[in-house]
Amino acid sequence: MATDEVQQAAGAGDQRVHKRKRSIQDTPINVNRIQSAMHRVSVLKEELAGIKETEVDVEAMMQHVSALEQILRGAKKPKLSFSSFTKTELEILGVRRGRLVFKQKALHDLATKTTSQAAAEVKALRARIIDIYDLVNMDYEAGSRMILDAVLLALGKTSLPGCAVAILPEMRIATGDGIKVRNPATGYELWLTGNIDYAVIGYKDELDNKDRLIGVDNSRHDALKVAQSHFILIEAKHQNDGEPLASSMPEAVGQAIAVAELTSHTEIRFCLSNGRSWFFGILKNEASGWVYYQSTARHLNREVEGHSETSVKRNNWAGFGMGESWLLAPTAKSELYELLD
């Protein structure tokens, strides 16, 4: 018995000796916290401006914090939330930008060929938008969300027979350590975390698909399986006159890349909107790497009240056709637009 105990103890000792030590690279580092620390030091530097001795000390501190960030970025897995994803990350990941150009005649034809149900929804939506602008303070994100909610609900009610629409707000796609994205040319890796403001999914209304999307037992895994490639993500922002909406495009692109990595799809459709302005985008995984194609802004504004319904459909609801087209035939080349460098 004593011999057995000694052997077991020796075996345990061997296990301890050979157990893999935890590496600094095993845990993703939250880059957001480093950026927050640098911001606080910057604020301190501004507050103490003019005191020469202090300026020197703070400047040295900034250099140390910046150096620490570079060391940790190189030694550990950088983890970043979607809201902190910027042009810098796009450049580091080698993501290129192209143009999504609408064909005006095709959009005009689309507006004149809407079904009676779609026409009724556009009319009702126009009235809802007018009410929101008359009653709601649009300086807050909740006001913009009311516009977005109205538009998405109308889109969901205009789907064609055989295709239903589900809207999943605050869909969490990057949990835990996040989703790894990689620059194939340099090998640089980044882990992304966070939620999608709205996931709009087109699906076949059969089997138990609806319950898997909007039932009490819904899950991210089931939603992506049911959606297949009939998926649009929407990043929502509030109407801020001090900051252009387009400045938030990297955040939407980062979400699209994460969804593409999660689903192994080579093309993801997405939209950036504050309720008033809408940017449409397509992310494609091409031979040269990730490329996102961005449209110019489509605007929906207060002047909608003074326009005829036909004018409203032609000028402001082109996005309706885009959304419906993408949900029903997401991989087909659309006649509504072309992709250019």
XYZ file of C-alpha atoms in Angstrom:
341
model
C 0.000 0.000 0.000
C 2.839 2.365 0.905
C 4.520 1.659 -2.413
C 1.302 2.474 -4.289
C 0.969 5.757 -2.405
C 4.551 6.698 -3.243
C 3.949 5.911 -6.927
C 0.744 7.965 -6.951
C 2.554 10.851 -5.311
C 5.352 10.585 -7.845
C 2.807 10.527 -10.653
C 1.136 13.615 -9.271
C 4.534 15.251 -9.058
C 5.190 14.418 -12.706
C 1.853 15.958 -13.640
C 2.766 19.111 -11.762
C 6.156 19.276 -13.443
C 4.762 18.786 -16.932
C 1.630 20.902 -16.504
C 1.629 23.691 -19.089
C 2.199 27.063 -17.511
C -0.256 29.820 -18.296
C 1.126 32.111 -20.977
C 0.659 35.868 -21.182
C -0.888 35.193 -24.598
C -3.635 32.925 -23.227
C -5.942 35.738 -22.153
C -7.128 38.498 -24.478
C -6.289 41.960 -23.236
C -9.128 44.472 -23.156
C -7.792 47.317 -25.303
C -10.771 49.450 -24.252
C -9.346 49.723 -20.732
C -5.961 50.879 -21.987
C -7.633 53.478 -24.203
C -9.705 54.643 -21.236
C -6.555 55.001 -19.110
C -4.839 57.020 -21.837
C -7.907 59.245 -22.113
C -7.872 59.930 -18.370
C -4.178 60.820 -18.509
C -4.892 63.153 -21.450
C -7.633 64.895 -19.458
C -5.244 65.265 -16.527
C -2.641 66.748 -18.852
C -5.124 69.382 -20.072
C -6.194 70.263 -16.532
C -2.585 70.778 -15.405
C -1.469 72.672 -18.502
C 0.783 75.616 -17.672
C 2.520 73.998 -14.726
C 5.837 73.164 -16.332
C 7.035 70.602 -13.802
C 3.705 68.783 -13.942
C 3.575 68.916 -17.746
C 6.899 67.088 -17.903
C 5.703 64.429 -15.454
C 2.396 63.868 -17.271
C 4.114 63.737 -20.663
C 6.441 61.052 -19.329
C 3.420 59.182 -17.954
C 1.728 59.332 -21.365
C 4.800 57.846 -22.985
C 4.909 55.016 -20.449
C 1.191 54.219 -20.898
C 1.575 54.288 -24.681
C 4.619 52.015 -24.483
C 2.697 49.629 -22.212
C -0.142 49.506 -24.724
C 2.252 48.560 -27.524
C 3.913 45.880 -25.380
C 0.596 44.323 -24.364
C -0.790 44.498 -27.901
C 2.215 42.528 -29.093
C 2.368 40.041 -26.224
C -1.307 39.339 -25.592
C -4.447 38.847 -27.606
C -5.985 42.317 -28.117
C -9.730 42.370 -27.369
C -11.882 45.263 -28.524
C -15.592 46.074 -28.353
C -17.432 47.019 -31.533
C -17.998 50.546 -30.220
C -14.219 51.085 -30.029
C -13.511 49.708 -33.508
C -12.094 52.538 -35.664
C -10.437 53.250 -38.999
C -7.141 52.317 -37.382
C -8.324 48.749 -36.791
C -9.639 48.547 -40.361
C -6.217 49.554 -41.653
C -4.355 47.138 -39.367
C -6.634 44.292 -40.484
C -6.086 45.212 -44.134
C -9.772 45.971 -44.811
C -10.286 48.004 -47.986
C -13.168 50.304 -48.948
C -15.163 50.407 -52.184
C -18.284 52.133 -53.483
C -21.824 50.794 -53.536
C -23.552 52.899 -56.204
C -27.349 52.944 -56.561
C -28.887 52.907 -60.026
C -31.420 55.713 -59.907
C -33.637 54.445 -62.724
C -33.877 51.016 -61.128
C -34.837 52.614 -57.814
C -37.472 54.730 -59.532
C -38.915 51.656 -61.251
C -38.946 49.816 -57.944
C -40.910 52.621 -56.277
C -43.574 52.531 -58.997
C -43.998 48.742 -58.872
C -44.665 48.250 -55.182
C -47.450 45.890 -54.161
C -50.665 47.261 -52.707
C -49.610 45.989 -49.279
C -46.227 47.725 -49.537
C -47.914 50.929 -50.724
C -50.263 50.836 -47.724
C -47.319 50.274 -45.367
C -45.408 53.205 -46.886
C -48.448 55.435 -46.405
C -48.861 54.336 -42.784
C -45.132 54.655 -42.158
C -45.101 58.187 -43.548
C -47.813 59.124 -41.047
C -45.911 57.492 -38.167
C -42.693 59.304 -39.083
C -44.514 62.652 -39.130
C -46.001 61.922 -35.691
C -42.600 61.001 -34.264
C -40.979 64.198 -35.527
C -43.885 66.242 -34.148
C -43.857 64.631 -30.698
C -40.375 63.297 -29.945
C -37.127 65.066 -29.022
C -34.662 63.705 -31.578
C -31.556 64.834 -29.663
C -31.535 61.507 -27.819
C -30.799 58.035 -29.164
C -34.207 56.788 -28.050
C -35.817 59.209 -30.524
C -33.749 57.846 -33.392
C -34.596 54.319 -32.296
C -38.304 55.126 -32.610
C -37.765 56.002 -36.280
C -35.744 52.842 -36.843
C -38.328 50.694 -35.087
C -41.102 52.082 -37.276
C -39.146 51.492 -40.493
C -38.115 47.951 -39.558
C -41.635 46.978 -38.515
C -42.954 48.218 -41.857
C -40.262 46.250 -43.686
C -41.218 43.133 -41.759
C -44.854 43.492 -42.809
C -44.076 43.811 -46.521
C -42.286 40.489 -46.995
C -43.406 38.348 -49.899
C -45.362 35.076 -49.507
C -43.136 32.266 -48.286
C -40.671 34.638 -46.664
C -41.152 35.944 -43.137
C -39.042 38.518 -41.311
C -37.750 38.422 -37.745
C -36.130 41.368 -35.952
C -33.678 40.578 -33.172
C -32.690 43.706 -31.199
C -29.440 43.742 -29.217
C -28.315 40.415 -30.657
C -25.139 39.356 -28.858
C -22.828 37.671 -31.325
C -19.403 37.974 -29.694
C -19.381 36.430 -26.217
C -16.553 35.436 -23.886
C -13.156 36.204 -25.350
C -14.850 37.396 -28.553
C -14.559 36.495 -32.221
C -11.108 36.331 -33.762
C -10.472 38.321 -36.938
C -7.143 38.141 -38.722
C -5.141 39.987 -41.348
C -3.974 37.155 -43.640
C -1.102 39.243 -44.989
C 0.486 40.173 -41.650
C -0.936 37.556 -39.289
C -2.224 40.280 -36.940
C -5.164 39.044 -34.853
C -7.875 40.893 -32.952
C -10.777 39.622 -30.831
C -14.063 41.539 -31.207
C -16.874 41.604 -28.647
C -20.327 43.143 -28.386
C -23.879 43.246 -29.705
C -25.639 44.037 -32.966
C -28.269 46.749 -32.462
C -30.683 45.024 -34.855
C -30.402 41.760 -36.755
C -33.050 41.573 -39.492
C -33.512 38.018 -40.705
C -35.507 36.693 -43.650
C -36.588 33.073 -43.250
C -38.992 30.442 -44.560
C -42.101 30.346 -42.394
C -42.069 26.589 -41.915
C -41.261 23.957 -39.309
C -40.399 25.681 -36.011
C -38.303 28.459 -37.543
C -40.353 31.266 -36.021
C -40.069 29.854 -32.494
C -36.308 29.461 -32.906
C -35.998 33.122 -33.885
C -38.406 34.948 -31.587
C -39.569 32.283 -29.115
C -38.556 32.145 -25.464
C -35.883 29.530 -26.198
C -34.250 31.397 -29.079
C -30.469 31.352 -29.372
C -27.793 32.972 -31.496
C -26.838 29.582 -32.933
C -30.403 28.777 -34.031
C -30.951 32.275 -35.417
C -27.896 32.109 -37.669
C -28.771 28.582 -38.824
C -32.347 29.518 -39.720
C -31.284 32.757 -41.382
C -28.551 31.141 -43.463
C -27.404 34.116 -45.571
C -30.717 36.024 -45.342
C -29.328 38.394 -42.761
C -28.893 42.158 -42.422
C -27.258 43.795 -39.427
C -28.137 47.376 -38.533
C -26.026 49.698 -36.394
C -28.133 52.465 -34.839
C -26.887 55.909 -33.807
C -28.636 59.027 -32.516
C -28.972 62.168 -34.619
C -25.897 64.154 -33.577
C -25.232 67.331 -35.550
C -21.724 67.565 -34.103
C -20.493 64.230 -35.430
C -21.204 62.864 -38.923
C -22.987 59.521 -39.082
C -20.370 58.181 -41.503
C -17.758 58.340 -38.729
C -19.475 55.301 -37.167
C -19.055 53.191 -40.303
C -16.002 51.289 -38.917
C -18.163 50.034 -36.037
C -20.724 48.611 -38.473
C -17.967 47.084 -40.620
C -16.421 45.473 -37.537
C -19.763 43.866 -36.721
C -20.106 42.606 -40.292
C -16.622 41.052 -40.168
C -17.446 39.333 -36.867
C -20.679 37.897 -38.295
C -18.828 36.715 -41.403
C -16.207 34.959 -39.274
C -18.894 33.419 -37.080
C -20.976 32.106 -39.989
C -18.191 31.467 -42.552
C -20.160 33.554 -45.064
C -18.189 35.421 -47.712
C -20.722 38.257 -47.970
C -22.608 40.191 -45.292
C -25.137 43.002 -45.836
C -25.311 45.797 -43.289
C -26.752 49.233 -42.657
C -25.812 52.261 -40.551
C -28.605 54.653 -39.617
C -29.677 57.338 -37.163
C -33.280 57.175 -38.359
C -32.837 60.210 -40.610
C -29.882 59.086 -42.741
C -29.147 55.585 -44.002
C -25.884 54.128 -45.281
C -26.022 50.711 -46.928
C -22.995 48.460 -47.092
C -21.832 45.090 -48.350
C -18.836 43.287 -46.871
C -17.166 40.760 -49.177
C -14.316 38.348 -48.565
C -12.380 38.655 -51.811
C -9.084 37.134 -52.920
C -7.225 40.207 -51.677
C -8.963 40.155 -48.283
C -11.962 41.917 -46.754
C -13.547 44.740 -48.760
C -16.587 46.750 -47.685
C -18.652 48.662 -50.224
C -20.398 51.746 -48.838
C -23.240 53.749 -50.357
C -23.779 57.469 -50.057
C -26.397 58.468 -47.496
C -30.121 58.132 -48.216
C -31.991 60.772 -46.236
C -35.371 60.732 -44.539
C -36.225 64.062 -42.972
C -38.961 66.343 -41.711
C -39.758 67.527 -45.228
C -41.455 64.162 -45.776
C -44.627 65.865 -44.488
C -44.804 68.195 -47.457
C -44.078 65.605 -50.131
C -46.486 63.452 -52.045
C -46.527 59.740 -51.246
C -45.072 58.948 -54.685
C -42.199 61.362 -54.085
C -41.639 59.918 -50.637
C -41.455 56.397 -52.018
C -39.075 57.398 -54.795
C -36.714 59.580 -52.759
C -36.796 58.135 -49.277
C -37.882 54.518 -49.430
C -35.305 53.114 -51.817
C -33.956 51.423 -48.734
C -37.216 49.500 -48.511
C -36.429 47.844 -51.816
C -32.827 47.274 -50.786
C -33.869 45.597 -47.556
C -36.484 43.417 -49.206
C -34.137 42.496 -52.062
C -31.358 41.514 -49.676
C -33.616 39.420 -47.470
C -35.254 37.530 -50.333
C -32.290 37.100 -52.689
C -29.195 37.975 -50.689
C -26.609 36.330 -52.925
C -28.043 37.387 -56.295
C -26.506 40.315 -58.134
C -29.002 43.108 -57.738
C -30.094 45.426 -60.521
C -30.474 48.187 -57.931
C -26.756 48.887 -57.517
C -23.228 48.136 -58.659
C -19.982 47.685 -56.744
C -16.989 49.824 -57.718
C -13.460 50.373 -56.392
